[in-house]
CSV table of C-alpha atoms in Angstrom, one decimal:
chain,number,residue,atom,x,y,z
A,52,MET,CA,-5.5,-4.7,10.5
A,53,VAL,CA,-4.4,-7.8,9.4
A,54,LYS,CA,-1.6,-8.1,11.4
A,55,GLU,CA,-3.3,-6.6,14.9
A,56,ILE,CA,-6.1,-9.3,14.2
A,57,GLU,CA,-3.7,-12.2,14.0
A,58,ARG,CA,-2.0,-11.1,16.7
A,59,ALA,CA,-4.8,-11.1,18.8
A,60,GLY,CA,-5.0,-15.1,17.9
A,61,ILE,CA,-7.4,-15.0,14.9
A,62,PRO,CA,-6.2,-16.3,12.0
A,63,VAL,CA,-6.7,-13.9,8.9
A,64,VAL,CA,-6.5,-14.3,5.0
A,65,HIS,CA,-6.0,-11.2,3.2
A,66,MET,CA,-7.7,-10.9,-0.1
A,67,CYS,CA,-6.0,-8.0,-2.2
A,68,THR,CA,-4.9,-7.4,-5.7
A,69,VAL,CA,-1.9,-5.5,-5.0
A,70,THR,CA,0.1,-8.5,-3.0
A,71,PRO,CA,3.4,-6.8,-2.7
A,72,ILE,CA,1.6,-4.3,-0.3
A,73,SER,CA,-0.1,-7.1,1.6
A,74,MET,CA,3.4,-8.6,2.2
A,75,THR,CA,5.0,-5.4,3.3
A,76,VAL,CA,2.2,-5.0,5.8
A,77,GLY,CA,2.7,-8.5,7.3
A,78,ALA,CA,-0.1,-10.6,6.1
A,79,ASN,CA,0.4,-14.5,6.6
A,80,ARG,CA,-2.0,-15.9,4.2
A,81,ILE,CA,-2.7,-13.8,0.9
A,82,VAL,CA,-5.3,-14.7,-2.0
A,83,PRO,CA,-4.5,-12.3,-5.1
A,84,THR,CA,-7.6,-10.9,-6.5
A,85,ILE,CA,-8.9,-9.3,-9.9
A,86,ALA,CA,-8.6,-5.5,-9.9
A,87,ILE,CA,-8.3,-2.6,-7.2
A,88,PRO,CA,-11.8,-1.2,-7.5
A,89,HIS,CA,-13.4,-4.7,-7.7
A,90,PRO,CA,-11.0,-7.2,-6.1
A,91,LEU,CA,-13.8,-9.9,-5.9
A,92,GLY,CA,-15.7,-9.4,-9.1
A,93,ASN,CA,-15.1,-8.7,-12.7
A,94,PRO,CA,-18.0,-6.4,-14.2
A,95,ASN,CA,-17.1,-7.5,-17.8
A,96,LEU,CA,-18.7,-10.8,-16.9
A,97,ASP,CA,-22.3,-11.7,-16.6
A,98,PHE,CA,-23.8,-12.0,-13.2
A,99,GLU,CA,-23.4,-16.2,-13.0
A,100,GLU,CA,-19.8,-16.0,-14.3
A,101,GLU,CA,-19.1,-13.4,-12.0
A,102,LYS,CA,-20.6,-14.9,-9.0
A,103,SER,CA,-18.6,-18.0,-9.8
A,104,LEU,CA,-15.4,-16.2,-10.2
A,105,ARG,CA,-16.2,-14.9,-6.5
A,106,ARG,CA,-17.0,-18.1,-5.0
A,107,LYS,CA,-13.6,-19.6,-6.5
A,108,LEU,CA,-11.9,-17.0,-4.8
A,109,VAL,CA,-13.5,-17.4,-1.4
A,110,GLU,CA,-13.0,-21.0,-1.8
A,111,ARG,CA,-9.6,-20.4,-2.2
A,112,ALA,CA,-9.3,-18.0,0.8
A,113,LEU,CA,-11.0,-20.9,3.2
A,114,LYS,CA,-8.2,-22.9,1.9
A,115,ALA,CA,-5.8,-20.9,2.8
A,116,LEU,CA,-7.1,-20.7,6.3
A,117,THR,CA,-7.1,-24.7,6.5
A,118,THR,CA,-3.6,-24.8,5.3
A,119,GLU,CA,-0.7,-24.5,8.0
A,120,VAL,CA,1.9,-21.9,7.1
A,121,GLU,CA,4.9,-21.2,8.6
A,122,GLU,CA,5.8,-17.9,6.8
A,123,GLN,CA,4.1,-15.2,4.7
A,124,THR,CA,2.4,-17.3,2.0
A,125,ILE,CA,0.4,-16.2,-1.5
A,126,PHE,CA,-2.1,-19.0,-2.5
A,127,GLU,CA,-2.2,-18.6,-6.3
A,128,GLU,CA,-4.3,-21.6,-6.3
B,123,MET,CA,29.1,20.3,-18.1
B,124,ALA,CA,26.1,19.6,-20.6
B,125,LYS,CA,22.8,20.5,-18.8
B,126,ILE,CA,21.6,17.6,-17.0
B,127,LYS,CA,19.0,15.5,-18.2
B,128,ALA,CA,15.8,14.4,-16.4
B,129,VAL,CA,13.1,12.1,-16.9
B,130,HIS,CA,10.1,12.3,-14.5
B,131,TYR,CA,7.3,9.8,-13.9
B,132,ILE,CA,4.0,11.0,-12.5
B,133,ASN,CA,0.5,9.4,-12.2
B,134,GLN,CA,-2.8,10.4,-13.9
B,135,PHE,CA,-3.9,12.6,-11.1
B,136,PHE,CA,-0.9,14.9,-11.1
B,137,ALA,CA,-1.2,14.9,-15.1
B,138,GLY,CA,-4.4,16.5,-15.0
B,139,ILE,CA,-5.8,13.4,-16.6
B,140,GLY,CA,-8.6,12.5,-13.9
B,141,GLY,CA,-9.1,11.1,-10.8
B,142,GLU,CA,-9.8,7.6,-9.9
B,143,GLU,CA,-12.0,7.0,-13.2
B,144,LYS,CA,-8.6,7.3,-15.1
B,145,ALA,CA,-6.6,5.4,-13.0
B,146,ASP,CA,-6.5,2.4,-15.4
B,147,TYR,CA,-4.6,5.1,-17.5
B,148,LYS,CA,-1.9,3.4,-19.5
B,149,PRO,CA,1.9,4.6,-19.6
B,150,GLU,CA,2.2,7.6,-22.1
B,151,VAL,CA,5.3,9.9,-22.6
B,152,ARG,CA,5.3,13.6,-23.1
B,153,GLU,CA,7.8,15.6,-24.2
B,154,GLY,CA,8.8,18.2,-21.7
B,155,ILE,CA,7.3,19.1,-18.3
B,156,VAL,CA,3.5,18.2,-16.8
B,157,GLY,CA,2.3,18.9,-13.4
B,158,PRO,CA,4.7,19.0,-10.4
B,159,GLY,CA,7.4,18.8,-12.9
B,160,MET,CA,7.2,22.5,-13.1
B,161,ALA,CA,8.3,23.5,-10.0
B,162,ILE,CA,10.9,20.7,-9.8
B,163,ASN,CA,12.3,21.9,-13.3
B,164,ALA,CA,11.9,25.8,-12.0
B,165,GLY,CA,14.0,24.4,-9.0
B,166,PHE,CA,16.7,22.9,-11.3
B,167,LYS,CA,17.4,26.7,-12.5
B,168,GLY,CA,18.7,25.7,-15.6
B,169,GLU,CA,21.4,23.1,-14.4
B,170,ALA,CA,19.2,20.5,-15.4
B,171,GLU,CA,16.2,19.9,-17.4
B,172,ILE,CA,13.1,17.5,-17.7
B,173,VAL,CA,13.0,16.6,-21.1
B,174,ALA,CA,10.2,14.2,-20.6
B,175,THR,CA,7.3,13.0,-18.4
B,176,ILE,CA,6.0,9.6,-18.2
B,177,ILE,CA,2.4,9.4,-17.2
B,178,CYS,CA,0.9,6.1,-16.0
B,179,GLY,CA,-2.7,5.4,-14.0
B,180,ASP,CA,-2.1,4.3,-10.3
B,181,SER,CA,-4.4,1.0,-10.9
B,182,TYR,CA,-2.7,0.1,-14.3
B,183,PHE,CA,0.5,0.2,-12.9
B,184,ASN,CA,-0.3,-2.0,-9.8
B,185,GLU,CA,-2.6,-4.5,-11.7
B,186,ASN,CA,-0.3,-4.9,-14.4
B,187,ILE,CA,3.3,-4.4,-12.7
B,188,GLU,CA,5.4,-6.4,-15.0
B,189,GLU,CA,4.2,-4.7,-18.0
B,190,ALA,CA,4.0,-1.4,-16.9
B,191,LYS,CA,7.6,-1.8,-15.8
B,192,SER,CA,8.7,-3.2,-19.1
B,193,GLU,CA,7.1,-0.2,-21.1
B,194,ILE,CA,8.2,2.5,-18.9
B,195,ILE,CA,11.5,1.4,-19.0
B,196,GLU,CA,11.6,1.4,-22.9
B,197,MET,CA,10.1,5.1,-22.7
B,198,VAL,CA,12.9,6.1,-20.3
B,199,LYS,CA,15.9,4.3,-22.6
B,200,LYS,CA,15.0,6.4,-25.3
B,201,TYR,CA,15.9,9.6,-23.7
B,202,ASP,CA,19.2,8.2,-22.1
B,203,PRO,CA,18.6,10.8,-19.2
B,204,ASP,CA,21.1,11.6,-16.3
B,205,ILE,CA,18.5,11.1,-13.8
B,206,PHE,CA,14.9,9.7,-13.1
B,207,ILE,CA,12.5,11.1,-10.8
B,208,ALA,CA,9.3,9.9,-9.7
B,209,GLY,CA,6.6,11.5,-7.7
B,210,PRO,CA,6.6,12.8,-5.1
B,211,ALA,CA,3.7,10.6,-4.1
B,212,PHE,CA,3.2,11.5,-0.5
B,213,ASN,CA,0.6,9.2,1.3
B,214,ALA,CA,-1.0,8.0,-2.2
B,215,GLY,CA,-0.4,4.1,-1.9
B,216,ARG,CA,-0.4,2.8,-5.2
B,217,TYR,CA,1.2,6.1,-6.4
B,218,GLY,CA,3.7,5.5,-4.1
B,219,VAL,CA,4.3,1.7,-4.8
B,220,ALA,CA,4.3,2.7,-8.4
B,221,CYS,CA,7.2,5.4,-7.7
B,222,GLY,CA,9.2,2.7,-5.8
B,223,THR,CA,8.9,-0.1,-8.1
B,224,ILE,CA,9.7,1.8,-11.5
B,225,ALA,CA,12.4,3.8,-9.7
B,226,ASP,CA,14.2,0.5,-8.6
B,227,ALA,CA,13.6,-0.9,-11.9
B,228,VAL,CA,14.9,2.0,-14.0
B,229,HIS,CA,17.8,2.0,-11.7
B,230,LYS,CA,18.6,-1.7,-11.9
B,231,GLU,CA,18.1,-2.0,-15.8
B,232,LEU,CA,19.3,0.8,-17.0
B,233,GLY,CA,21.8,2.1,-14.4
B,234,ILE,CA,20.5,5.5,-14.0
B,235,PRO,CA,20.5,7.2,-10.9
B,236,VAL,CA,17.0,7.8,-9.1
B,237,LEU,CA,15.1,9.6,-6.9
B,238,THR,CA,11.5,9.6,-5.6
B,239,GLY,CA,9.5,11.4,-2.4
B,240,MET,CA,6.8,10.3,-0.2
B,241,TYR,CA,5.3,9.9,3.3
B,242,VAL,CA,7.3,7.7,5.5
B,243,GLU,CA,4.1,5.6,6.1
B,244,ASN,CA,3.5,5.3,2.1
B,245,PRO,CA,3.7,1.2,1.6
B,246,GLY,CA,5.9,2.0,-1.1
B,247,ALA,CA,8.7,3.7,1.4
B,248,ASP,CA,8.9,0.3,3.1
B,249,MET,CA,9.2,-1.5,0.0
B,250,PHE,CA,11.8,0.1,-1.5
B,251,LYS,CA,13.6,2.8,1.0
B,252,LYS,CA,16.8,0.2,1.0
B,253,SER,CA,17.3,0.6,-2.9
B,254,VAL,CA,16.1,3.6,-3.8
B,255,TYR,CA,16.8,7.2,-2.2
B,256,ILE,CA,13.2,8.4,-1.2
B,257,VAL,CA,12.6,12.1,0.2
B,258,SER,CA,10.5,11.8,3.2
B,259,THR,CA,7.7,14.2,2.4
B,260,LYS,CA,4.4,15.2,4.0
B,261,ASN,CA,1.4,13.2,3.7
B,262,SER,CA,-0.5,15.1,1.5
B,263,ALA,CA,0.2,17.4,-1.8
B,264,ALA,CA,0.2,20.7,0.4
B,265,GLY,CA,3.8,19.4,0.9
B,266,MET,CA,4.8,19.9,-2.4
B,267,ARG,CA,6.7,23.3,-2.0
B,268,ASN,CA,9.0,21.4,0.8
B,269,ALA,CA,9.5,17.9,-1.0
B,270,VAL,CA,10.6,19.8,-4.3
B,271,LYS,CA,12.9,21.8,-2.4
B,272,GLN,CA,14.4,18.9,-0.8
B,273,MET,CA,14.5,16.5,-4.0
B,274,VAL,CA,15.9,19.2,-6.4
B,275,PRO,CA,19.5,19.4,-4.7
B,276,LEU,CA,19.2,15.5,-4.2
B,277,ALA,CA,18.4,14.9,-7.6
B,278,LEU,CA,21.0,17.3,-8.9
B,279,LYS,CA,23.8,15.6,-6.8
B,280,LEU,CA,22.9,12.0,-7.7
B,281,ALA,CA,23.0,13.2,-11.4
B,282,LYS,CA,26.2,14.1,-11.0
B,283,GLY,CA,27.6,11.2,-8.9
B,284,GLU,CA,28.6,13.2,-5.9
B,285,GLU,CA,28.6,12.0,-2.5
B,286,ILE,CA,25.3,11.4,-0.6
B,287,GLU,CA,25.3,12.4,3.1
B,288,SER,CA,23.5,11.2,5.9
B,289,PRO,CA,19.6,10.7,5.6
B,290,GLU,CA,19.3,13.7,8.2
B,291,GLU,CA,21.5,16.1,6.2
B,292,GLU,CA,19.7,15.1,2.7
B,293,GLY,CA,16.3,14.4,3.8
B,294,TYR,CA,15.6,11.2,2.5
B,295,ILE,CA,14.4,8.1,4.4
B,296,ALA,CA,17.0,6.0,6.0
B,297,ARG,CA,18.4,3.1,3.7
B,298,GLY,CA,19.9,0.8,6.6
B,299,VAL,CA,23.4,1.6,5.0
B,300,ARG,CA,26.3,2.1,7.5
B,301,LYS,CA,28.8,4.1,7.1
B,302,ASN,CA,32.2,4.6,8.5
B,303,TYR,CA,33.4,8.0,9.4
B,304,PHE,CA,35.9,9.5,12.0
B,305,ALA,CA,34.1,10.6,15.3
B,306,GLU,CA,35.9,13.3,17.3
B,307,LYS,CA,35.2,11.4,20.4
B,308,ARG,CA,35.9,8.0,20.9
B,309,GLY,CA,33.4,5.1,21.4
B,310,SER,CA,33.8,4.7,25.3
B,311,GLU,CA,33.5,8.2,25.6
B,312,ARG,CA,30.5,8.7,23.5
B,313,ALA,CA,28.8,5.6,25.2
B,314,VAL,CA,29.4,7.3,28.5
B,315,ASP,CA,28.0,10.5,27.3
B,316,MET,CA,24.9,8.7,26.1
B,317,LEU,CA,24.5,6.7,29.4
B,318,LEU,CA,24.7,9.9,31.4
B,319,LYS,CA,22.1,11.6,29.2
B,320,LYS,CA,19.8,8.4,29.9
B,321,LEU,CA,20.0,8.8,33.4
B,322,LYS,CA,19.3,12.4,33.6
B,323,GLY,CA,16.3,11.7,31.4
B,324,GLU,CA,17.5,14.0,28.8
B,325,GLU,CA,17.1,13.2,25.1
B,326,PHE,CA,20.1,11.1,23.2
B,327,VAL,CA,20.4,10.0,19.9
B,328,THR,CA,21.2,6.5,19.5
B,329,GLU,CA,24.1,5.6,16.8
B,330,PHE,CA,22.6,2.1,16.2
B,331,PRO,CA,18.8,2.1,16.1
B,332,MET,CA,17.2,-1.2,15.9
B,333,PRO,CA,15.5,-2.1,12.7
B,334,ASP,CA,11.7,-2.4,13.4
B,335,PHE,CA,10.6,-6.2,12.3
B,336,ASP,CA,7.2,-6.1,13.2
B,337,ARG,CA,6.0,-9.5,12.3
B,338,VAL,CA,3.3,-11.6,13.6
B,339,GLU,CA,3.4,-15.4,13.6
B,340,PRO,CA,1.1,-16.9,11.4
B,341,GLU,CA,-2.0,-18.7,13.3
B,342,ALA,CA,-2.6,-22.3,13.2
B,343,ALA,CA,-5.0,-23.3,10.7
B,344,ILE,CA,-8.9,-24.1,11.2
B,345,LYS,CA,-9.1,-27.9,11.3
B,346,ASP,CA,-13.1,-28.2,10.5
B,347,MET,CA,-14.4,-25.1,8.1
B,348,SER,CA,-17.7,-26.4,8.7
B,349,LYS,CA,-17.4,-26.0,11.8
B,350,ALA,CA,-15.7,-22.2,11.8
B,351,LYS,CA,-17.6,-18.8,12.5
B,352,ILE,CA,-16.1,-16.5,9.9
B,353,ALA,CA,-16.2,-12.9,10.1
B,354,LEU,CA,-15.9,-10.2,7.3
B,355,VAL,CA,-13.6,-7.0,7.5
B,356,THR,CA,-12.7,-4.7,4.9
B,357,SER,CA,-10.7,-1.8,4.5
B,358,GLY,CA,-12.7,-1.1,1.0
B,359,GLY,CA,-15.1,1.3,3.0
B,360,ILE,CA,-18.1,-1.0,2.2
B,361,VAL,CA,-21.1,0.8,4.2
B,362,PRO,CA,-24.6,0.3,4.6
B,363,LYS,CA,-26.6,2.8,2.1
B,364,GLY,CA,-26.0,6.6,3.2
B,365,ASN,CA,-22.6,5.7,5.4
B,366,PRO,CA,-25.0,6.2,8.6
B,367,ASP,CA,-21.8,6.6,10.6
B,368,HIS,CA,-20.2,9.0,8.2
B,369,ILE,CA,-16.8,7.2,7.8
B,370,GLU,CA,-14.3,9.7,6.0
B,371,SER,CA,-13.3,9.0,2.3
B,372,SER,CA,-9.4,9.1,3.4
B,373,SER,CA,-7.8,9.2,6.5
B,374,ALA,CA,-10.4,7.4,8.3
B,375,SER,CA,-10.8,8.2,11.9
B,376,LYS,CA,-13.5,5.4,12.9
B,377,TYR,CA,-14.6,2.2,11.6
B,378,GLY,CA,-18.1,0.9,11.3
B,379,LYS,CA,-19.9,-2.6,12.5
B,380,TYR,CA,-22.7,-3.4,10.9
B,381,ASP,CA,-25.6,-5.9,11.1
B,382,ILE,CA,-25.8,-8.5,8.3
B,383,GLU,CA,-28.3,-10.9,10.2
B,384,GLY,CA,-30.8,-12.1,7.3
B,385,ILE,CA,-28.8,-10.2,4.4
B,386,LYS,CA,-28.0,-12.5,1.9
B,387,ASP,CA,-26.7,-10.3,-0.8
B,388,LEU,CA,-25.3,-6.6,-0.7
B,389,THR,CA,-27.0,-4.7,-3.5
B,390,LYS,CA,-26.7,-1.3,-4.8
B,391,GLU,CA,-30.2,-0.6,-2.8
B,392,THR,CA,-28.5,-1.8,0.5
B,393,HIS,CA,-24.9,-0.9,0.7
B,394,GLU,CA,-22.1,1.4,-1.0
B,395,THR,CA,-18.4,2.4,-0.7
B,396,ALA,CA,-17.4,5.5,1.3
B,397,HIS,CA,-13.9,5.2,-0.1
B,398,GLY,CA,-12.3,7.8,-1.6
B,399,GLY,CA,-9.2,6.1,-3.2
B,400,TYR,CA,-10.3,4.3,-5.8
B,401,ASP,CA,-13.1,4.2,-8.6
B,402,PRO,CA,-16.6,3.3,-6.7
B,403,VAL,CA,-18.5,2.8,-9.4
B,404,TYR,CA,-18.0,-1.2,-9.6
B,405,ALA,CA,-18.3,-1.4,-5.9
B,406,ASN,CA,-21.5,0.6,-5.7
B,407,GLU,CA,-23.1,-1.4,-8.6
B,408,ASP,CA,-22.5,-4.6,-6.6
B,409,PRO,CA,-20.9,-4.6,-3.0
B,410,ASP,CA,-20.2,-8.1,-3.3
B,411,ARG,CA,-17.4,-7.2,-5.3
B,412,VAL,CA,-15.3,-6.0,-2.3
B,413,LEU,CA,-17.4,-7.6,0.5
B,414,PRO,CA,-18.6,-11.1,-0.6
B,415,VAL,CA,-21.7,-11.4,1.5
B,416,ASP,CA,-23.6,-13.4,-1.1
B,417,VAL,CA,-21.1,-16.2,-1.7
B,418,LEU,CA,-20.5,-16.8,2.0
B,419,ARG,CA,-24.0,-17.1,2.5
B,420,ASP,CA,-24.2,-19.8,-0.1
B,421,LEU,CA,-21.3,-21.3,1.7
B,422,GLU,CA,-22.9,-21.4,4.9
B,423,LYS,CA,-26.1,-22.6,3.4
B,424,GLU,CA,-24.1,-25.8,2.1
B,425,GLY,CA,-22.1,-26.3,5.0
B,426,LYS,CA,-19.0,-25.6,3.6
B,427,ILE,CA,-18.4,-23.0,6.7
B,428,GLY,CA,-20.3,-23.1,10.0
B,429,SER,CA,-21.6,-19.6,9.8
B,430,LEU,CA,-20.9,-16.1,8.8
B,431,HIS,CA,-20.5,-13.6,11.8
B,432,ARG,CA,-23.8,-11.6,12.2
B,433,TYR,CA,-21.5,-8.3,11.7
B,434,PHE,CA,-19.0,-7.2,9.2
B,435,TYR,CA,-16.2,-4.7,10.1
B,436,THR,CA,-15.4,-1.9,7.7
B,437,THR,CA,-13.0,1.0,7.2
B,438,VAL,CA,-11.6,3.0,4.7
B,439,GLY,CA,-8.0,2.2,4.1
B,440,ASN,CA,-6.9,5.6,2.0
B,441,GLY,CA,-4.0,7.6,3.5
B,442,THR,CA,-5.4,6.3,6.9
B,443,ALA,CA,-2.8,6.5,9.2
B,444,VAL,CA,-1.1,3.1,10.5
B,445,ALA,CA,-1.6,4.1,14.2
B,446,SER,CA,-5.5,4.4,13.5
B,447,ALA,CA,-5.6,0.9,11.6
B,448,LYS,CA,-3.4,-0.6,14.3
B,449,ALA,CA,-5.9,1.0,16.8
B,450,PHE,CA,-9.3,-0.2,14.9
B,451,ALA,CA,-8.1,-3.8,14.4
B,452,GLU,CA,-7.1,-4.3,18.2
B,453,LYS,CA,-10.6,-2.9,19.2
B,454,ILE,CA,-12.3,-4.8,16.1
B,455,ALA,CA,-10.0,-8.3,17.3
B,456,LYS,CA,-11.3,-8.3,20.9
B,457,GLU,CA,-15.1,-8.2,19.9
B,458,LEU,CA,-14.5,-10.7,17.5
B,459,LEU,CA,-12.5,-13.2,19.7
B,460,SER,CA,-15.3,-12.5,22.6
B,461,ASP,CA,-17.8,-13.2,19.9
B,462,GLY,CA,-16.4,-16.5,19.4
B,463,VAL,CA,-15.0,-15.8,15.6
B,464,ASN,CA,-12.8,-18.7,14.4
B,465,ALA,CA,-11.2,-16.9,11.3
B,466,VAL,CA,-11.1,-13.6,9.4
B,467,ILE,CA,-11.6,-12.8,5.8
B,468,LEU,CA,-10.3,-9.4,5.3
B,469,THR,CA,-10.6,-7.7,1.8
B,470,SER,CA,-8.7,-4.8,0.4
B,471,THR,CA,-9.2,-2.6,-2.4
């Protein structure tokens, strides 16, 4: 899905936990996430902490979208 | 020759420990045979024996790849097996990646022959077909009997160090290895034969299939995020409560498009997941954990992004055929383009 959307001309950032799969699938901008059942959250945190963690990850995704890449890139920070 | 010793790797599901709620199960070794090992061991007809079975949860493995790898390698080492067998994993993505990863690691670090089995669209197949023998299986566990029938003789051959024939003969996924052999007819004759068949519209088999490198060039970056319209897409199955379009929990045949105008936060009252391939407890409790609408609304309000697109798109990426996913995304992309969306955040579980 990532690839087809990008092929159509829209930049995509893929947020997922198992980044090797994302690499195989062919995503160009990848942001690693927390865990498979809760990629953008962590139920062990309290609500505010969890939301700020999610915000950090989404901001990283936005950063990825504003960064030119030549090849598949994983944005660890 | 002494009896061949095999160690078998399976996930929590095939071990009968549990489904998604047990997917974080840590590696454990059991002396003897568990689950699908029964059929494999029976197939060995006394020539080989599964001496130990290693069980690991699929999520645990994929979320802790390095730790899981080294823990499992230590376990395998103790039994000094002649062959290491993983799976078969059919079309279970995380299980396939786990089988491929651990088989590859056991082979590289311990020098033991390894074998696994999975469906050709399993992401683990693309990742490891070059380094590991992967028997090509059906896409569901209904193909267990056939898978075992193919895996047993190949496992015995690998353990004995015998020559492995071509992918077609042995039933494994082509590894991209070229092997010299003496053909009965010389090249020019074979080429003309092939050409004649092609001209007549008959079937022919190429001797040099082209590798399929389907890569898409990265799109240019967004210059000004504060003016960009961002859309959310997910394969994590987030849907309005009640799953109004009945998106299937696995092998999805459709996607959904849902209006989030005026919605600031996804909650357990409004949304849930339809995905059957991961423990749904956390996503159902707070769907923002998969589809971060709450945070994007904040960013929209603060002017960090131009706007959040009025609709999100969703499907269930669980054993879903690659061809289906491709078709969904082609349609979705067309709509996004005509709606003036500048960039997409796609989340996966």
